[in-house]
Coordinates of C-alpha atoms in Angstrom, one line a residue:
M1 CA -8.6 -35.7 9.2
S2 CA -6.6 -32.6 8.2
P3 CA -7.8 -28.7 9.3
T4 CA -9.1 -26.7 6.8
V5 CA -9.2 -22.9 7.4
R6 CA -12.0 -21.1 6.8
T7 CA -13.8 -17.5 8.0
A8 CA -15.1 -17.9 11.7
R9 CA -19.4 -18.2 11.6
H10 CA -21.7 -17.6 14.3
D11 CA -22.9 -21.6 14.3
D12 CA -18.8 -22.4 15.7
Y13 CA -19.4 -20.3 19.0
D14 CA -19.9 -23.3 21.2
D15 CA -16.9 -25.2 19.5
I16 CA -15.0 -21.2 21.0
V17 CA -15.9 -21.9 24.7
D18 CA -14.7 -25.6 24.7
L19 CA -11.6 -24.9 23.4
T20 CA -11.0 -21.5 25.0
S21 CA -12.0 -23.4 28.6
D22 CA -8.7 -24.2 29.4
V23 CA -7.0 -21.7 28.0
W24 CA -4.9 -20.9 31.0
A25 CA -6.1 -23.1 33.1
D26 CA -2.9 -22.3 35.8
R27 CA -4.0 -18.5 35.7
A28 CA -7.1 -16.7 37.9
M29 CA -7.9 -14.5 34.7
A30 CA -10.8 -15.5 32.2
D31 CA -10.0 -15.4 28.6
Y32 CA -12.2 -13.0 26.6
I33 CA -12.6 -14.1 23.1
P34 CA -16.2 -16.0 23.9
D35 CA -17.4 -12.6 25.1
V36 CA -16.5 -10.8 22.2
F37 CA -16.5 -14.1 19.5
R38 CA -20.4 -13.0 18.3
E39 CA -19.3 -9.4 17.7
W40 CA -16.3 -10.8 15.6
V41 CA -18.0 -12.3 12.9
N42 CA -20.5 -9.5 12.9
D43 CA -17.9 -7.1 12.6
D44 CA -15.8 -9.4 9.6
G45 CA -15.2 -7.3 6.3
A46 CA -12.5 -5.9 4.3
D47 CA -10.4 -4.0 7.0
R48 CA -10.8 -7.3 9.4
K49 CA -10.9 -11.3 9.0
T50 CA -11.9 -14.2 11.8
L51 CA -10.7 -17.6 10.8
V52 CA -11.4 -21.3 12.4
A53 CA -9.2 -24.3 11.3
D54 CA -12.4 -26.9 10.7
V55 CA -11.6 -30.6 11.6
D56 CA -15.0 -33.0 10.9
G57 CA -17.2 -30.2 11.5
H58 CA -16.2 -28.4 14.1
A59 CA -13.7 -25.0 14.6
V60 CA -10.7 -26.1 16.8
G61 CA -8.7 -23.3 16.5
I62 CA -9.4 -19.4 16.4
A63 CA -7.3 -16.1 15.3
Q64 CA -8.3 -12.6 14.0
A65 CA -6.3 -9.7 11.7
V66 CA -7.4 -6.6 11.5
I67 CA -5.7 -4.0 9.2
L68 CA -4.7 -0.4 11.7
T69 CA -3.6 1.8 8.9
E70 CA -2.4 1.7 5.1
T71 CA 0.2 -0.8 5.5
E72 CA 0.2 -2.0 9.5
A73 CA -2.0 -5.2 10.3
W74 CA -2.6 -6.4 13.8
F75 CA -3.4 -10.2 14.7
Q76 CA -5.1 -11.4 17.6
G77 CA -6.8 -14.1 19.8
M78 CA -4.5 -16.7 18.0
R79 CA -6.4 -19.9 20.4
V80 CA -5.9 -24.1 19.8
D81 CA -7.5 -26.9 21.0
S82 CA -5.7 -28.0 23.5
D83 CA -6.4 -32.0 21.5
H84 CA -4.5 -30.4 18.5
R85 CA -1.3 -28.6 20.3
G86 CA 1.5 -29.6 18.1
K87 CA -0.2 -30.3 14.7
G88 CA 0.2 -26.8 13.3
I89 CA -2.4 -25.4 13.4
G90 CA -1.4 -22.2 14.9
S91 CA 0.4 -21.9 11.8
L92 CA -1.4 -22.3 9.3
L93 CA -4.0 -20.2 10.8
T94 CA -1.3 -17.3 11.1
D95 CA -0.4 -18.2 7.3
H96 CA -3.3 -17.6 6.2
L97 CA -4.4 -14.1 8.3
I98 CA -1.4 -12.8 6.7
E99 CA -2.1 -13.5 2.7
W100 CA -5.4 -11.9 3.6
A101 CA -3.6 -8.6 5.2
A102 CA -1.0 -8.5 2.7
D103 CA -3.9 -8.8 0.2
A104 CA -5.6 -6.0 1.6
G105 CA -2.3 -3.7 1.5
A106 CA -0.4 -4.4 4.7
S107 CA 3.4 -4.8 4.3
V108 CA 4.0 -5.6 8.7
G109 CA 1.8 -7.6 11.0
R110 CA 2.1 -7.7 14.7
S111 CA 0.8 -9.3 17.5
M112 CA 1.3 -8.8 21.2
V113 CA 1.8 -12.0 23.6
F114 CA 1.6 -12.0 27.8
S115 CA 5.2 -12.7 28.4
W116 CA 4.6 -15.6 31.1
N117 CA 2.9 -17.4 28.0
E118 CA 5.3 -19.9 27.1
A119 CA 4.0 -21.2 24.8
G120 CA 2.3 -17.6 22.5
L121 CA 5.7 -17.5 23.0
G122 CA 7.0 -19.7 20.5
Q123 CA 4.6 -19.9 18.2
S124 CA 5.1 -16.8 17.5
L125 CA 8.8 -17.7 16.6
A126 CA 8.0 -20.5 14.7
A127 CA 5.3 -18.5 12.6
G128 CA 8.3 -16.1 11.8
F129 CA 7.8 -12.8 14.1
E130 CA 10.3 -11.6 15.9
A131 CA 10.0 -9.4 19.0
V132 CA 10.6 -6.1 18.8
T133 CA 9.4 -5.1 21.8
S134 CA 7.7 -4.6 25.6
F135 CA 5.7 -2.3 27.8
R136 CA 3.7 -2.4 30.4
W137 CA 0.9 -0.6 32.5
A138 CA 0.6 1.5 34.6
H139 CA -2.4 2.7 36.6
P140 CA -2.9 5.8 38.2
D141 CA -6.2 6.2 40.2
P142 CA -8.3 9.1 39.0
A143 CA -7.6 12.0 41.3
D144 CA -8.4 15.6 41.4
E145 CA -5.0 16.8 42.0
T146 CA -2.8 19.7 40.7
P147 CA 0.3 18.2 38.4
E148 CA 3.6 20.7 40.6
M149 CA 4.5 21.2 36.6
T150 CA 2.3 23.0 33.8
V151 CA 0.4 20.9 32.0
G152 CA -0.3 21.9 27.9
N153 CA -2.7 20.0 25.3
D154 CA -0.3 20.5 22.8
P155 CA -0.2 17.7 20.2
A156 CA 3.1 19.4 18.0
A157 CA 5.2 19.7 21.8
A158 CA 4.2 16.4 23.0
W159 CA 5.2 15.4 18.9
R160 CA 8.5 17.3 19.6
Y161 CA 9.4 15.5 22.7
W162 CA 8.4 11.9 21.8
Q163 CA 10.5 12.2 18.5
E164 CA 13.0 12.5 20.9
S165 CA 12.3 10.5 23.8
D166 CA 14.1 7.7 24.9
G167 CA 10.8 5.9 24.9
R168 CA 10.1 6.0 21.9
G169 CA 13.1 4.1 20.3
V170 CA 12.1 1.3 23.8
L171 CA 8.6 1.2 21.7
S172 CA 10.1 0.9 18.4
G173 CA 8.1 4.0 17.8
L174 CA 4.6 2.1 18.5
A175 CA 1.7 3.1 20.9
L176 CA -2.1 2.0 22.1
D177 CA -3.5 2.2 18.5
S178 CA -6.5 4.8 18.6
G179 CA -9.3 2.6 16.8
E180 CA -8.6 -0.8 17.8
S181 CA -7.9 -2.0 21.5
W182 CA -5.0 -3.4 23.2
A183 CA -3.6 -3.2 19.3
L184 CA -0.1 -1.1 18.7
S185 CA 0.4 0.5 16.0
T186 CA 3.3 3.4 14.6
L187 CA 2.0 6.3 16.5
T188 CA 2.6 10.0 13.7
R189 CA 2.1 13.3 14.3
E190 CA -1.9 13.2 12.3
T191 CA -2.3 10.8 15.3
L192 CA -1.9 13.3 18.0
D193 CA -3.5 16.3 16.3
Q194 CA -6.7 14.4 16.3
L195 CA -6.7 12.8 19.7
A196 CA -5.5 16.4 21.0
T197 CA -9.4 17.8 19.4
D198 CA -11.7 14.0 20.7
Q199 CA -10.0 13.2 23.2
A200 CA -6.7 14.4 25.2
V201 CA -3.1 15.0 25.0
L202 CA -1.3 15.7 28.0
T203 CA 2.3 17.8 28.0
V204 CA 4.0 18.5 31.6
G205 CA 6.5 21.3 31.7
D206 CA 7.0 24.4 30.2
K207 CA 9.9 22.7 27.6
P208 CA 7.9 19.5 27.3
Q209 CA 9.5 16.7 30.1
G210 CA 6.8 14.6 29.0
M211 CA 3.6 13.9 27.4
A212 CA 0.8 11.2 27.4
C213 CA -2.2 11.2 25.1
R214 CA -5.6 9.5 25.9
V215 CA -7.6 7.7 22.4
R216 CA -10.5 6.5 24.3
T217 CA -12.7 5.1 27.6
A218 CA -13.5 1.3 27.8
E219 CA -15.1 -0.7 29.6
A220 CA -13.3 -3.3 31.8
D221 CA -14.2 -6.0 33.7
G222 CA -17.8 -3.6 34.8
E223 CA -15.6 -0.3 35.6
Q224 CA -15.0 2.3 33.0
L225 CA -11.5 2.9 32.8
A226 CA -9.4 5.9 30.5
E227 CA -6.8 4.4 27.8
Y228 CA -4.1 6.6 27.5
A229 CA -1.6 4.8 23.6
V230 CA 1.8 6.2 25.7
G231 CA 2.9 7.8 27.9
V232 CA 7.0 9.0 28.3
W233 CA 9.0 10.9 30.6
S234 CA 12.4 12.4 31.2
D235 CA 12.7 11.8 35.4
T236 CA 11.1 11.5 38.4
D237 CA 9.7 14.5 38.9
A238 CA 8.4 14.9 35.3
A239 CA 7.1 11.0 35.6
R240 CA 5.1 12.5 39.2
A241 CA 4.1 15.2 37.3
L242 CA 2.9 13.1 33.9
F243 CA 0.8 10.7 36.6
T244 CA -0.4 13.6 38.4
A245 CA -1.8 14.8 35.0
I246 CA -3.3 11.7 34.0
A247 CA -5.0 11.1 37.0
A248 CA -6.8 14.6 37.2
D249 CA -7.6 14.1 33.3
A250 CA -9.0 10.6 34.4
A251 CA -11.0 12.1 37.4
S252 CA -13.1 14.7 34.8
L253 CA -14.2 12.2 33.5
G254 CA -16.0 10.5 36.1
V255 CA -14.5 6.8 35.3
D256 CA -13.2 4.3 37.7
G257 CA -9.6 4.1 36.3
T258 CA -6.5 4.3 34.0
R259 CA -4.7 2.5 31.9
V260 CA -1.3 3.6 30.8
L261 CA 1.1 2.2 28.2
I262 CA 4.9 2.5 29.5
P263 CA 8.0 1.3 28.0
E264 CA 9.7 -1.4 29.6
T265 CA 12.7 -0.8 30.6
P266 CA 13.9 -0.5 34.7
R267 CA 14.0 3.1 34.6
H268 CA 10.3 4.3 33.4
V269 CA 8.7 0.9 35.6
A270 CA 10.5 2.2 38.5
Q271 CA 9.2 6.2 38.6
A272 CA 6.0 4.8 37.0
A273 CA 5.8 2.3 40.2
Y274 CA 7.1 5.0 42.2
A275 CA 4.5 8.5 40.3
S276 CA 1.6 6.1 40.2
G277 CA 1.7 3.8 42.9
N278 CA 0.0 0.8 40.5
I279 CA 1.6 -0.9 37.6
D280 CA 0.8 -4.7 36.2
E281 CA 2.7 -7.3 37.5
C282 CA 4.7 -8.5 33.8
P283 CA 5.2 -6.9 31.1
D284 CA 3.4 -7.8 27.1
F285 CA 5.9 -8.5 24.7
V286 CA 5.2 -7.2 21.0
F287 CA 6.0 -9.4 18.3
E288 CA 7.0 -8.0 15.2
I289 CA 7.0 -9.9 10.7
D290 CA 7.4 -7.4 7.8
G291 CA 7.3 -7.9 3.9
L292 CA 3.9 -9.4 3.7
E293 CA 3.9 -8.4 0.0
G294 CA 3.2 -10.6 -2.1
F295 CA 2.4 -13.5 0.4
S296 CA 1.0 -16.6 -0.5
V297 CA 0.3 -19.6 1.5
S298 CA 1.8 -22.2 -0.8

C-alpha cells in the first residue's frame, strides 16, 4: 500500500518509538524523538507542523517543520522505519513540509545533519537541499575567572564585529536560533539587542576582537547548559579571552556546562580546542533550500 502523509497524532507514539529504536544503532546515543514527540503533537499550530507517513494505519516516517522568522523555516526530526527506507518516504514527507512552510510565508528552509550521518546527508541532497555551512560545538566549563581582555555587553559593538568577522562568512550569517533549540537562523541586529536585555551579549577587547551571545539555558542529559548562539574571534588571545568570559558568564548562572556554536574552520576549531579545552569530535552540516514560494506537491 502506498504511504499517505497526515498530521501526527498521540496514538502514533508506539510506532514512533519502534521506528526510532535503531536509527543510530552503531552509535552510543539514543534518539531524542520519543522524548519530544508528545510535545510536538501538542504544539502543532500556525508556526510548526509534525507529519507522519502512514502505511496500513501505522506511522513509518516522521518529520517536523518550524517557522523561525517571517522568511525562514527549519526542518527537523526526519526518520523513516528501517523496513521502509529507500522507498521515497523521506522525500514525500519533505515535500509536504516544504509546501506547508511555503504556505506559511517561508522563502527558505534549512535543516541540520550530523556529519557522520551518511543516510541523512544523501536524503538532504535527494530532497533538493544544498549544503551551505558547517559548525561545531565547544564546551568551556563554567568557571569564575577573569579574562585578560575587557568584557562588554554591547550589542552594537558585537554586531559590528560579527558583520566584519570571517566566521560570519563561513556560517552564512547563521547562528543558533533564540526560540527553537537545535535550529539555526539569520543573526540580526534586532536579535542581539533583545539578547543583550534578556540574556547576555559578550564582547572582548577595547576594540572588540571577539563576540558571543547567550540564547538560553536548557536541560540536556540531566544537566543544565548555557547555550550560546555563536562565538567568533580574531586570534588565539581573543579566543582565550572570549571562552574565559563565556565560562564566567555560565558560572554566574550556576549551570553545569555550556554549548557554544563555532565556525567549522581549521583556525576556529584549533583555537577553540586550545582555549576552551573541550570541543565536539565531529562537525554538523546545515543544508538549505530556497525559492519555496509557490511550492506545491504534485
